[in-house]
Amino acid sequence: MSAHRAPEGGFFMSKILVTGGCGFIGSHTIVDLVENGFEVISIDNNSRSNEVIMKGVEQITHQKIKNYKVDLCNFDDTFAVFQENTDISGIIHFAAFKAVGESVEKPLLYFENNLVSLINLLKCVQEFKVPHFVFSSSCTVYGEPDQVPVTEETPPKPAQSPYGYTKQMGEQILNEFCKSSDLQCILLRYFNPAGAHPSIAIGEMPLGKPQNLVPAITQTAIGRIPKMFVHGTDYPTRDGSNVRDYIHICDLASAHTLALQYLEQSRNKKPCEVFNLGSGEGVTVLEAIQAFEKVSGQKLNYVTGPRRPGDVVAVYANNQLAKDVLGWNPKYSIEDIMDSAWKWEVRLKADATVFGSIPGELN
Ligand code: WQD
């Protein structure tokens, strides 16, 4: 419970700002925060998300979450949110563009959006003395690791894309900012987030054709995509396809709540600490497809295609530090991920009316 005794003897709850709160990870994290006693507000300009997801958040939490439809690259508009909420005690910063391929085509769009938004936020942190900050980083900072599983000590490699560079630079900006301020910060390096909340009231809503494996599988199986390509089966792995670490979105969400509680209880040893958030299991693309077919009973229509530029051969996490230090205990398997992702895809099709069109389609 993150209620704290207020001066007048009552209780107040820590107010957390979630940026990108209408997104896949943001919405699931808001649910977990509320269920753990935090008060939450969101900033999301919905350029890459659908505000309709907040209906699902409210369905689960029975609380209406205020979303400020603000572009974090607009400093004045961002500052105004802090002026209206001077009691923000922590920020979880998800809002960023994250399509690797798009970042290669439009590097300036990615450097401007992902870095200006972070810098504007930190200017507000400085002005309003916000004490705690959790940053959405990525396993992409490891590039092609020399060995797996990777630990937090595994040296970052040159990024594979401008998107990856924005995550590495974001980490560096926060490290330096924490040295010159009182901010206490956690960097969370996600592996491959996937799946949906067990209630199936919220899930992933990729805009346009999905780049990521799990929504590509479920959209192929439901018929939104005619067939799926496996990007290469000639890699030096056990079945020739890439190895990744798929982490259930609810396990990922709970780690953010634990990270905030860790900072609120001043248990951190350094002003800026890093944690890997992966299941610790390496799964190949073909094994992921087999897991989907097993839990859904659907035969997937896929063909083997050429390798995808920028893909690393294999990366998965050593997640022991988050378990030992944050008390994190990821509990969902690749089968749970596929089961929940499939049920969400089925719901999206059945409830297209609820979401307007199929949510996430480019308007
Ligand atoms: C996984 C594997 C593809 C689609 C990305 C980001 C990373 C992080 C996680 C945010 C690869 C293969 C995929 C398809 C396929 N995001 N694949 N056919 O590239 O590991 O990581 O998401 O933090 O930063 O880069 O995830 O799901 O795109 O690909 O064969 O239609 O599935 O080649 O081997 P990736 P992904």
Short mmCIF file of C-alpha atoms and ligand atoms in Angstrom, two decimals:
data_model
loop_
_atom_site.label_atom_id
_atom_site.label_comp_id
_atom_site.label_asym_id
_atom_site.label_seq_id
_atom_site.Cartn_x
_atom_site.Cartn_y
_atom_site.Cartn_z
CA MET A 1 0.00 0.00 0.00
CA SER A 2 1.50 3.32 -0.96
CA ALA A 3 -0.60 5.41 1.33
CA HIS A 4 1.35 7.77 3.57
CA ARG A 5 0.32 9.54 6.78
CA ALA A 6 -0.50 13.15 5.93
CA PRO A 7 0.42 15.99 8.38
CA GLU A 8 -3.19 16.35 9.53
CA GLY A 9 -3.21 12.71 10.56
CA GLY A 10 -5.08 11.39 7.54
CA PHE A 11 -3.59 9.41 4.68
CA PHE A 12 -2.59 10.52 1.21
CA MET A 13 -1.54 8.28 -1.66
CA SER A 14 1.60 8.90 -3.67
CA LYS A 15 0.62 10.52 -6.96
CA ILE A 16 2.46 9.02 -9.91
CA LEU A 17 2.66 10.50 -13.41
CA VAL A 18 2.74 7.79 -16.10
CA THR A 19 3.77 9.16 -19.49
CA GLY A 20 2.47 7.07 -22.38
CA GLY A 21 -0.32 5.86 -20.10
CA CYS A 22 -2.54 4.87 -23.07
CA GLY A 23 0.12 2.58 -24.46
CA PHE A 24 0.56 -1.17 -24.10
CA ILE A 25 2.98 -1.13 -21.14
CA GLY A 26 1.67 2.15 -19.71
CA SER A 27 -1.94 0.97 -19.41
CA HIS A 28 -0.98 -2.33 -17.76
CA THR A 29 1.35 -0.51 -15.35
CA ILE A 30 -1.41 1.95 -14.38
CA VAL A 31 -3.60 -1.03 -13.42
CA ASP A 32 -0.85 -2.48 -11.23
CA LEU A 33 -0.07 0.89 -9.61
CA VAL A 34 -3.73 1.55 -8.74
CA GLU A 35 -4.11 -1.98 -7.35
CA ASN A 36 -1.13 -1.22 -5.10
CA GLY A 37 -2.53 2.00 -3.68
CA PHE A 38 -0.99 4.65 -5.91
CA GLU A 39 -2.91 7.62 -7.32
CA VAL A 40 -2.14 7.89 -11.05
CA ILE A 41 -2.40 10.50 -13.79
CA SER A 42 -1.29 10.04 -17.40
CA ILE A 43 0.18 12.18 -20.15
CA ASP A 44 -0.32 10.72 -23.61
CA ASN A 45 -0.81 12.65 -26.88
CA ASN A 46 -2.23 9.48 -28.46
CA SER A 47 0.02 9.88 -31.52
CA ARG A 48 0.81 6.15 -31.23
CA SER A 49 -1.93 4.99 -28.87
CA ASN A 50 -5.69 4.81 -28.55
CA GLU A 51 -7.29 6.56 -25.56
CA VAL A 52 -10.06 3.94 -25.66
CA ILE A 53 -7.72 1.66 -23.68
CA MET A 54 -8.53 3.79 -20.62
CA LYS A 55 -12.07 2.32 -20.67
CA GLY A 56 -10.48 -1.06 -20.02
CA VAL A 57 -8.24 0.36 -17.29
CA GLU A 58 -11.33 1.82 -15.60
CA GLN A 59 -13.21 -1.48 -16.05
CA ILE A 60 -10.45 -3.29 -14.11
CA THR A 61 -9.63 -0.65 -11.48
CA HIS A 62 -13.08 0.97 -11.14
CA GLN A 63 -11.23 4.29 -11.19
CA LYS A 64 -11.30 6.99 -13.85
CA ILE A 65 -7.70 7.82 -14.77
CA LYS A 66 -7.11 11.38 -16.00
CA ASN A 67 -5.09 11.51 -19.21
CA TYR A 68 -3.61 14.86 -20.27
CA LYS A 69 -3.52 14.80 -24.07
CA VAL A 70 -0.20 16.67 -24.20
CA ASP A 71 2.89 16.34 -26.41
CA LEU A 72 5.90 16.11 -24.08
CA CYS A 73 7.95 17.85 -26.77
CA ASN A 74 5.90 20.99 -26.00
CA PHE A 75 7.58 22.27 -22.84
CA ASP A 76 4.89 24.83 -21.92
CA ASP A 77 2.08 22.28 -22.15
CA THR A 78 4.12 19.76 -20.14
CA PHE A 79 5.00 22.36 -17.50
CA ALA A 80 1.30 23.26 -17.16
CA VAL A 81 0.49 19.65 -16.14
CA PHE A 82 3.04 19.89 -13.31
CA GLN A 83 1.65 23.30 -12.26
CA GLU A 84 -1.76 21.63 -11.95
CA ASN A 85 -0.26 18.62 -10.09
CA THR A 86 2.44 19.97 -7.77
CA ASP A 87 2.16 16.77 -5.65
CA ILE A 88 3.62 14.36 -8.23
CA SER A 89 5.98 12.14 -6.21
CA GLY A 90 7.15 9.88 -9.00
CA ILE A 91 7.25 9.57 -12.78
CA ILE A 92 7.26 6.44 -14.93
CA HIS A 93 8.34 7.54 -18.40
CA PHE A 94 7.12 5.26 -21.19
CA ALA A 95 6.20 7.81 -23.87
CA ALA A 96 8.54 7.31 -26.84
CA PHE A 97 8.53 6.02 -30.41
CA LYS A 98 9.76 2.42 -30.49
CA ALA A 99 9.62 1.02 -34.03
CA VAL A 100 13.15 -0.07 -34.88
CA GLY A 101 12.62 -0.10 -38.64
CA GLU A 102 10.91 3.33 -38.66
CA SER A 103 13.77 4.77 -36.63
CA VAL A 104 16.24 3.72 -39.34
CA GLU A 105 14.09 5.48 -41.98
CA LYS A 106 13.41 8.60 -39.82
CA PRO A 107 16.33 9.07 -37.36
CA LEU A 108 15.68 12.78 -36.65
CA LEU A 109 12.04 12.03 -35.77
CA TYR A 110 13.26 9.52 -33.19
CA PHE A 111 16.09 11.62 -31.73
CA GLU A 112 13.81 14.67 -31.43
CA ASN A 113 10.75 12.90 -30.05
CA ASN A 114 12.47 10.50 -27.64
CA LEU A 115 15.12 12.90 -26.31
CA VAL A 116 13.31 16.28 -26.25
CA SER A 117 10.42 14.68 -24.36
CA LEU A 118 12.82 13.28 -21.75
CA ILE A 119 14.68 16.58 -21.36
CA ASN A 120 11.41 18.53 -20.98
CA LEU A 121 10.30 16.10 -18.30
CA LEU A 122 13.58 16.46 -16.42
CA LYS A 123 13.29 20.26 -16.52
CA CYS A 124 9.94 19.85 -14.78
CA VAL A 125 11.47 17.35 -12.33
CA GLN A 126 14.05 20.02 -11.48
CA GLU A 127 11.47 22.82 -11.09
CA PHE A 128 8.95 20.81 -9.06
CA LYS A 129 11.53 18.69 -7.16
CA VAL A 130 10.00 15.37 -8.15
CA PRO A 131 12.00 12.78 -6.18
CA HIS A 132 11.55 9.49 -8.08
CA PHE A 133 11.87 8.53 -11.76
CA VAL A 134 11.53 5.16 -13.54
CA PHE A 135 12.77 5.05 -17.15
CA SER A 136 11.58 2.65 -19.83
CA SER A 137 14.78 1.32 -21.35
CA SER A 138 15.39 -1.72 -23.49
CA CYS A 139 17.51 -4.82 -23.99
CA THR A 140 18.36 -3.21 -27.29
CA VAL A 141 21.16 -1.37 -25.43
CA TYR A 142 23.06 -4.68 -25.38
CA GLY A 143 23.14 -4.92 -29.18
CA GLU A 144 24.42 -8.39 -30.21
CA PRO A 145 25.79 -9.66 -26.87
CA ASP A 146 28.93 -11.80 -26.87
CA GLN A 147 27.24 -14.19 -24.51
CA VAL A 148 23.75 -14.87 -23.12
CA PRO A 149 22.02 -14.53 -20.79
CA VAL A 150 22.96 -10.87 -20.38
CA THR A 151 23.34 -9.29 -16.94
CA GLU A 152 23.17 -5.60 -16.04
CA GLU A 153 26.97 -5.65 -16.13
CA THR A 154 27.06 -6.83 -19.75
CA PRO A 155 28.67 -3.91 -21.58
CA PRO A 156 26.32 -2.05 -23.93
CA LYS A 157 27.25 -2.46 -27.61
CA PRO A 158 26.74 0.10 -30.40
CA ALA A 159 22.98 0.25 -30.90
CA GLN A 160 21.46 -1.48 -33.92
CA SER A 161 19.19 1.49 -34.71
CA PRO A 162 18.47 5.15 -33.88
CA TYR A 163 15.74 3.83 -31.59
CA GLY A 164 18.36 1.86 -29.69
CA TYR A 165 20.60 4.95 -29.51
CA THR A 166 17.74 6.96 -27.96
CA LYS A 167 17.51 4.37 -25.18
CA GLN A 168 21.28 4.37 -24.59
CA MET A 169 21.36 8.20 -24.64
CA GLY A 170 18.31 8.35 -22.36
CA GLU A 171 20.16 6.22 -19.81
CA GLN A 172 23.24 8.47 -20.04
CA ILE A 173 21.15 11.65 -19.66
CA LEU A 174 19.52 10.24 -16.52
CA ASN A 175 22.82 9.04 -15.07
CA GLU A 176 24.33 12.52 -15.45
CA PHE A 177 21.19 14.32 -14.25
CA CYS A 178 21.06 12.22 -11.08
CA LYS A 179 24.67 13.19 -10.31
CA SER A 180 23.72 16.87 -10.32
CA SER A 181 20.35 16.66 -8.57
CA ASP A 182 18.50 14.84 -5.79
CA LEU A 183 16.57 12.69 -8.27
CA GLN A 184 16.55 8.97 -7.49
CA CYS A 185 16.15 6.91 -10.67
CA ILE A 186 15.66 3.33 -11.90
CA LEU A 187 16.40 2.24 -15.47
CA LEU A 188 14.36 -0.81 -16.48
CA ARG A 189 15.68 -2.73 -19.51
CA TYR A 190 12.74 -4.58 -21.06
CA PHE A 191 13.19 -7.66 -23.17
CA ASN A 192 10.19 -8.56 -25.33
CA PRO A 193 6.90 -7.48 -23.74
CA ALA A 194 3.86 -9.47 -24.91
CA GLY A 195 0.48 -10.89 -23.87
CA ALA A 196 -2.56 -9.19 -22.30
CA HIS A 197 -4.18 -8.64 -18.90
CA PRO A 198 -6.05 -11.80 -17.75
CA SER A 199 -9.33 -9.86 -17.78
CA ILE A 200 -8.83 -9.25 -21.53
CA ALA A 201 -10.06 -5.71 -20.88
CA ILE A 202 -6.71 -4.31 -22.04
CA GLY A 203 -3.99 -5.58 -24.34
CA GLU A 204 -1.65 -4.60 -27.15
CA MET A 205 -3.06 -2.39 -29.93
CA PRO A 206 -0.27 -1.95 -32.49
CA LEU A 207 -0.90 0.85 -34.99
CA GLY A 208 -0.97 -0.50 -38.53
CA LYS A 209 0.87 -3.71 -39.50
CA PRO A 210 2.57 -5.11 -36.37
CA GLN A 211 6.36 -5.32 -36.40
CA ASN A 212 6.55 -7.40 -33.21
CA LEU A 213 6.26 -11.18 -33.30
CA VAL A 214 3.36 -11.89 -30.96
CA PRO A 215 0.81 -9.45 -32.47
CA ALA A 216 1.98 -10.60 -35.93
CA ILE A 217 1.15 -14.18 -34.91
CA THR A 218 -2.28 -13.36 -33.47
CA GLN A 219 -3.27 -11.03 -36.33
CA THR A 220 -2.29 -13.75 -38.84
CA ALA A 221 -4.27 -16.37 -36.94
CA ILE A 222 -7.39 -14.15 -36.74
CA GLY A 223 -7.09 -13.30 -40.45
CA ARG A 224 -6.13 -9.61 -40.23
CA ILE A 225 -2.84 -10.54 -41.98
CA PRO A 226 -2.96 -13.17 -44.76
CA LYS A 227 0.27 -14.88 -43.70
CA MET A 228 3.27 -14.32 -41.47
CA PHE A 229 6.93 -14.41 -42.45
CA VAL A 230 9.53 -15.93 -40.15
CA HIS A 231 12.49 -13.63 -40.68
CA GLY A 232 15.23 -16.18 -41.21
CA THR A 233 15.78 -19.78 -40.10
CA ASP A 234 19.48 -19.96 -40.98
CA TYR A 235 20.82 -18.47 -37.75
CA PRO A 236 23.30 -20.35 -35.53
CA THR A 237 20.60 -21.34 -32.98
CA ARG A 238 18.96 -24.62 -32.02
CA ASP A 239 16.34 -24.41 -34.76
CA GLY A 240 17.82 -21.67 -36.95
CA SER A 241 15.44 -18.91 -35.82
CA ASN A 242 16.22 -15.97 -33.50
CA VAL A 243 16.19 -16.37 -29.72
CA ARG A 244 14.36 -13.79 -27.62
CA ASP A 245 13.08 -13.36 -24.05
CA TYR A 246 9.29 -12.86 -24.07
CA ILE A 247 8.05 -11.29 -20.83
CA HIS A 248 4.35 -11.18 -19.94
CA ILE A 249 3.05 -7.61 -19.84
CA CYS A 250 1.62 -8.12 -16.32
CA ASP A 251 4.98 -9.33 -15.00
CA LEU A 252 6.56 -6.29 -16.61
CA ALA A 253 3.94 -3.98 -15.06
CA SER A 254 4.43 -5.33 -11.54
CA ALA A 255 8.18 -4.64 -11.75
CA HIS A 256 7.43 -0.91 -12.18
CA THR A 257 5.37 -0.79 -9.01
CA LEU A 258 8.12 -2.63 -7.14
CA ALA A 259 10.72 -0.20 -8.53
CA LEU A 260 8.74 2.81 -7.26
CA GLN A 261 8.22 1.22 -3.84
CA TYR A 262 11.99 0.50 -3.74
CA LEU A 263 12.70 4.20 -4.31
CA GLU A 264 9.94 5.39 -1.94
CA GLN A 265 11.46 3.23 0.82
CA SER A 266 14.95 4.65 0.01
CA ARG A 267 16.30 1.10 -0.42
CA ASN A 268 18.35 2.09 -3.46
CA LYS A 269 22.13 2.21 -2.94
CA LYS A 270 22.89 4.56 -5.82
CA PRO A 271 20.97 7.51 -7.36
CA CYS A 272 20.58 5.61 -10.68
CA GLU A 273 20.26 1.81 -10.76
CA VAL A 274 19.62 -0.60 -13.67
CA PHE A 275 17.54 -3.79 -13.79
CA ASN A 276 16.88 -6.34 -16.55
CA LEU A 277 13.21 -7.22 -16.94
CA GLY A 278 13.02 -10.50 -18.82
CA SER A 279 11.67 -13.97 -18.04
CA GLY A 280 15.19 -15.39 -18.10
CA GLU A 281 14.07 -17.93 -20.74
CA GLY A 282 15.36 -17.83 -24.32
CA VAL A 283 12.66 -18.87 -26.81
CA THR A 284 13.14 -19.17 -30.58
CA VAL A 285 10.66 -17.74 -33.08
CA LEU A 286 9.62 -21.25 -34.16
CA GLU A 287 9.18 -22.32 -30.51
CA ALA A 288 7.03 -19.23 -29.91
CA ILE A 289 4.86 -20.21 -32.88
CA GLN A 290 4.59 -23.78 -31.56
CA ALA A 291 3.51 -22.43 -28.17
CA PHE A 292 0.82 -20.34 -29.88
CA GLU A 293 -0.47 -23.29 -31.90
CA LYS A 294 -0.57 -25.44 -28.75
CA VAL A 295 -2.62 -23.04 -26.60
CA SER A 296 -4.87 -21.68 -29.36
CA GLY A 297 -5.48 -24.88 -31.30
CA GLN A 298 -4.89 -22.75 -34.41
CA LYS A 299 -2.45 -23.83 -37.14
CA LEU A 300 -0.47 -20.71 -38.05
CA ASN A 301 -0.10 -19.76 -41.71
CA TYR A 302 3.57 -18.76 -41.91
CA VAL A 303 6.39 -19.03 -44.36
CA THR A 304 10.13 -18.68 -43.90
CA GLY A 305 11.42 -15.42 -45.35
CA PRO A 306 14.78 -13.64 -45.49
CA ARG A 307 16.52 -12.35 -42.38
CA ARG A 308 15.34 -8.94 -41.09
CA PRO A 309 18.11 -6.28 -41.07
CA GLY A 310 19.04 -5.25 -37.52
CA ASP A 311 17.90 -8.47 -35.84
CA VAL A 312 20.30 -9.84 -33.25
CA VAL A 313 20.79 -13.62 -33.26
CA ALA A 314 20.04 -14.22 -29.61
CA VAL A 315 19.38 -12.16 -26.51
CA TYR A 316 17.75 -13.09 -23.24
CA ALA A 317 18.01 -11.93 -19.65
CA ASN A 318 19.68 -12.89 -16.46
CA ASN A 319 16.93 -11.43 -14.25
CA GLN A 320 18.35 -12.42 -10.87
CA LEU A 321 19.11 -8.84 -9.78
CA ALA A 322 15.49 -7.69 -10.13
CA LYS A 323 14.37 -10.81 -8.26
CA ASP A 324 16.87 -10.37 -5.43
CA VAL A 325 16.74 -6.59 -5.03
CA LEU A 326 13.22 -5.59 -6.11
CA GLY A 327 11.57 -8.78 -4.91
CA TRP A 328 10.24 -9.29 -8.44
CA ASN A 329 8.79 -12.69 -9.24
CA PRO A 330 7.74 -13.11 -12.90
CA LYS A 331 5.12 -15.85 -13.02
CA TYR A 332 3.80 -16.17 -16.58
CA SER A 333 5.14 -18.56 -19.24
CA ILE A 334 5.34 -18.26 -23.03
CA GLU A 335 2.14 -20.32 -23.15
CA ASP A 336 0.40 -17.82 -20.83
CA ILE A 337 1.62 -15.01 -23.08
CA MET A 338 0.24 -16.67 -26.20
CA ASP A 339 -3.03 -17.66 -24.51
CA SER A 340 -3.76 -14.11 -23.28
CA ALA A 341 -2.59 -12.50 -26.54
CA TRP A 342 -4.87 -14.79 -28.56
CA LYS A 343 -7.89 -14.18 -26.32
CA TRP A 344 -7.29 -10.43 -26.64
CA GLU A 345 -7.09 -10.68 -30.45
CA VAL A 346 -10.36 -12.63 -30.50
CA ARG A 347 -11.95 -9.97 -28.32
CA LEU A 348 -10.68 -7.13 -30.52
CA LYS A 349 -12.41 -8.76 -33.47
CA ALA A 350 -15.64 -9.42 -31.59
CA ASP A 351 -15.77 -5.96 -30.03
CA ALA A 352 -14.67 -3.83 -32.96
CA THR A 353 -17.83 -1.84 -32.24
CA VAL A 354 -16.65 -1.13 -28.68
CA PHE A 355 -13.38 0.28 -29.95
CA GLY A 356 -14.85 2.11 -32.92
CA SER A 357 -12.91 0.51 -35.73
CA ILE A 358 -10.39 -2.20 -34.99
CA PRO A 359 -8.31 -0.26 -32.45
CA GLY A 360 -4.84 0.66 -33.43
CA GLU A 361 -5.58 0.81 -37.16
CA LEU A 362 -3.97 3.87 -38.71
CA ASN A 363 -6.75 6.43 -39.01
C1 WQD B 1 11.26 -10.82 -32.37
C2 WQD B 1 11.70 -11.91 -33.32
C3 WQD B 1 12.02 -11.17 -35.58
C4 WQD B 1 7.85 -10.39 -36.59
C5 WQD B 1 11.83 -5.26 -30.37
C6 WQD B 1 12.55 -4.00 -30.16
C7 WQD B 1 13.13 -3.98 -28.76
C8 WQD B 1 12.03 -4.22 -27.76
C9 WQD B 1 11.34 -5.53 -28.05
C10 WQD B 1 11.11 -2.19 -26.89
C11 WQD B 1 12.79 -11.43 -34.30
C12 WQD B 1 10.92 -12.21 -35.49
C13 WQD B 1 8.99 -10.72 -35.88
C14 WQD B 1 7.46 -11.19 -37.71
C15 WQD B 1 9.35 -12.61 -37.33
N1 WQD B 1 11.09 -3.17 -27.81
N2 WQD B 1 9.72 -11.82 -36.24
N3 WQD B 1 8.23 -12.27 -38.02
O1 WQD B 1 13.06 -7.03 -32.66
O2 WQD B 1 13.40 -8.63 -30.69
O3 WQD B 1 12.73 -6.30 -30.28
O4 WQD B 1 10.82 -5.44 -29.38
O5 WQD B 1 11.80 -2.04 -25.96
O6 WQD B 1 13.70 -2.72 -28.54
O7 WQD B 1 13.61 -3.96 -31.08
O8 WQD B 1 11.09 -7.90 -31.30
O9 WQD B 1 8.94 -8.92 -31.86
O10 WQD B 1 10.04 -7.40 -33.56
O11 WQD B 1 11.00 -9.65 -33.16
O12 WQD B 1 10.02 -13.59 -37.64
O13 WQD B 1 6.44 -10.92 -38.40
O14 WQD B 1 10.59 -12.28 -34.12
O15 WQD B 1 12.80 -11.37 -36.74
O16 WQD B 1 13.68 -12.50 -34.52
P1 WQD B 1 12.66 -7.51 -31.32
P2 WQD B 1 10.18 -8.42 -32.51
#
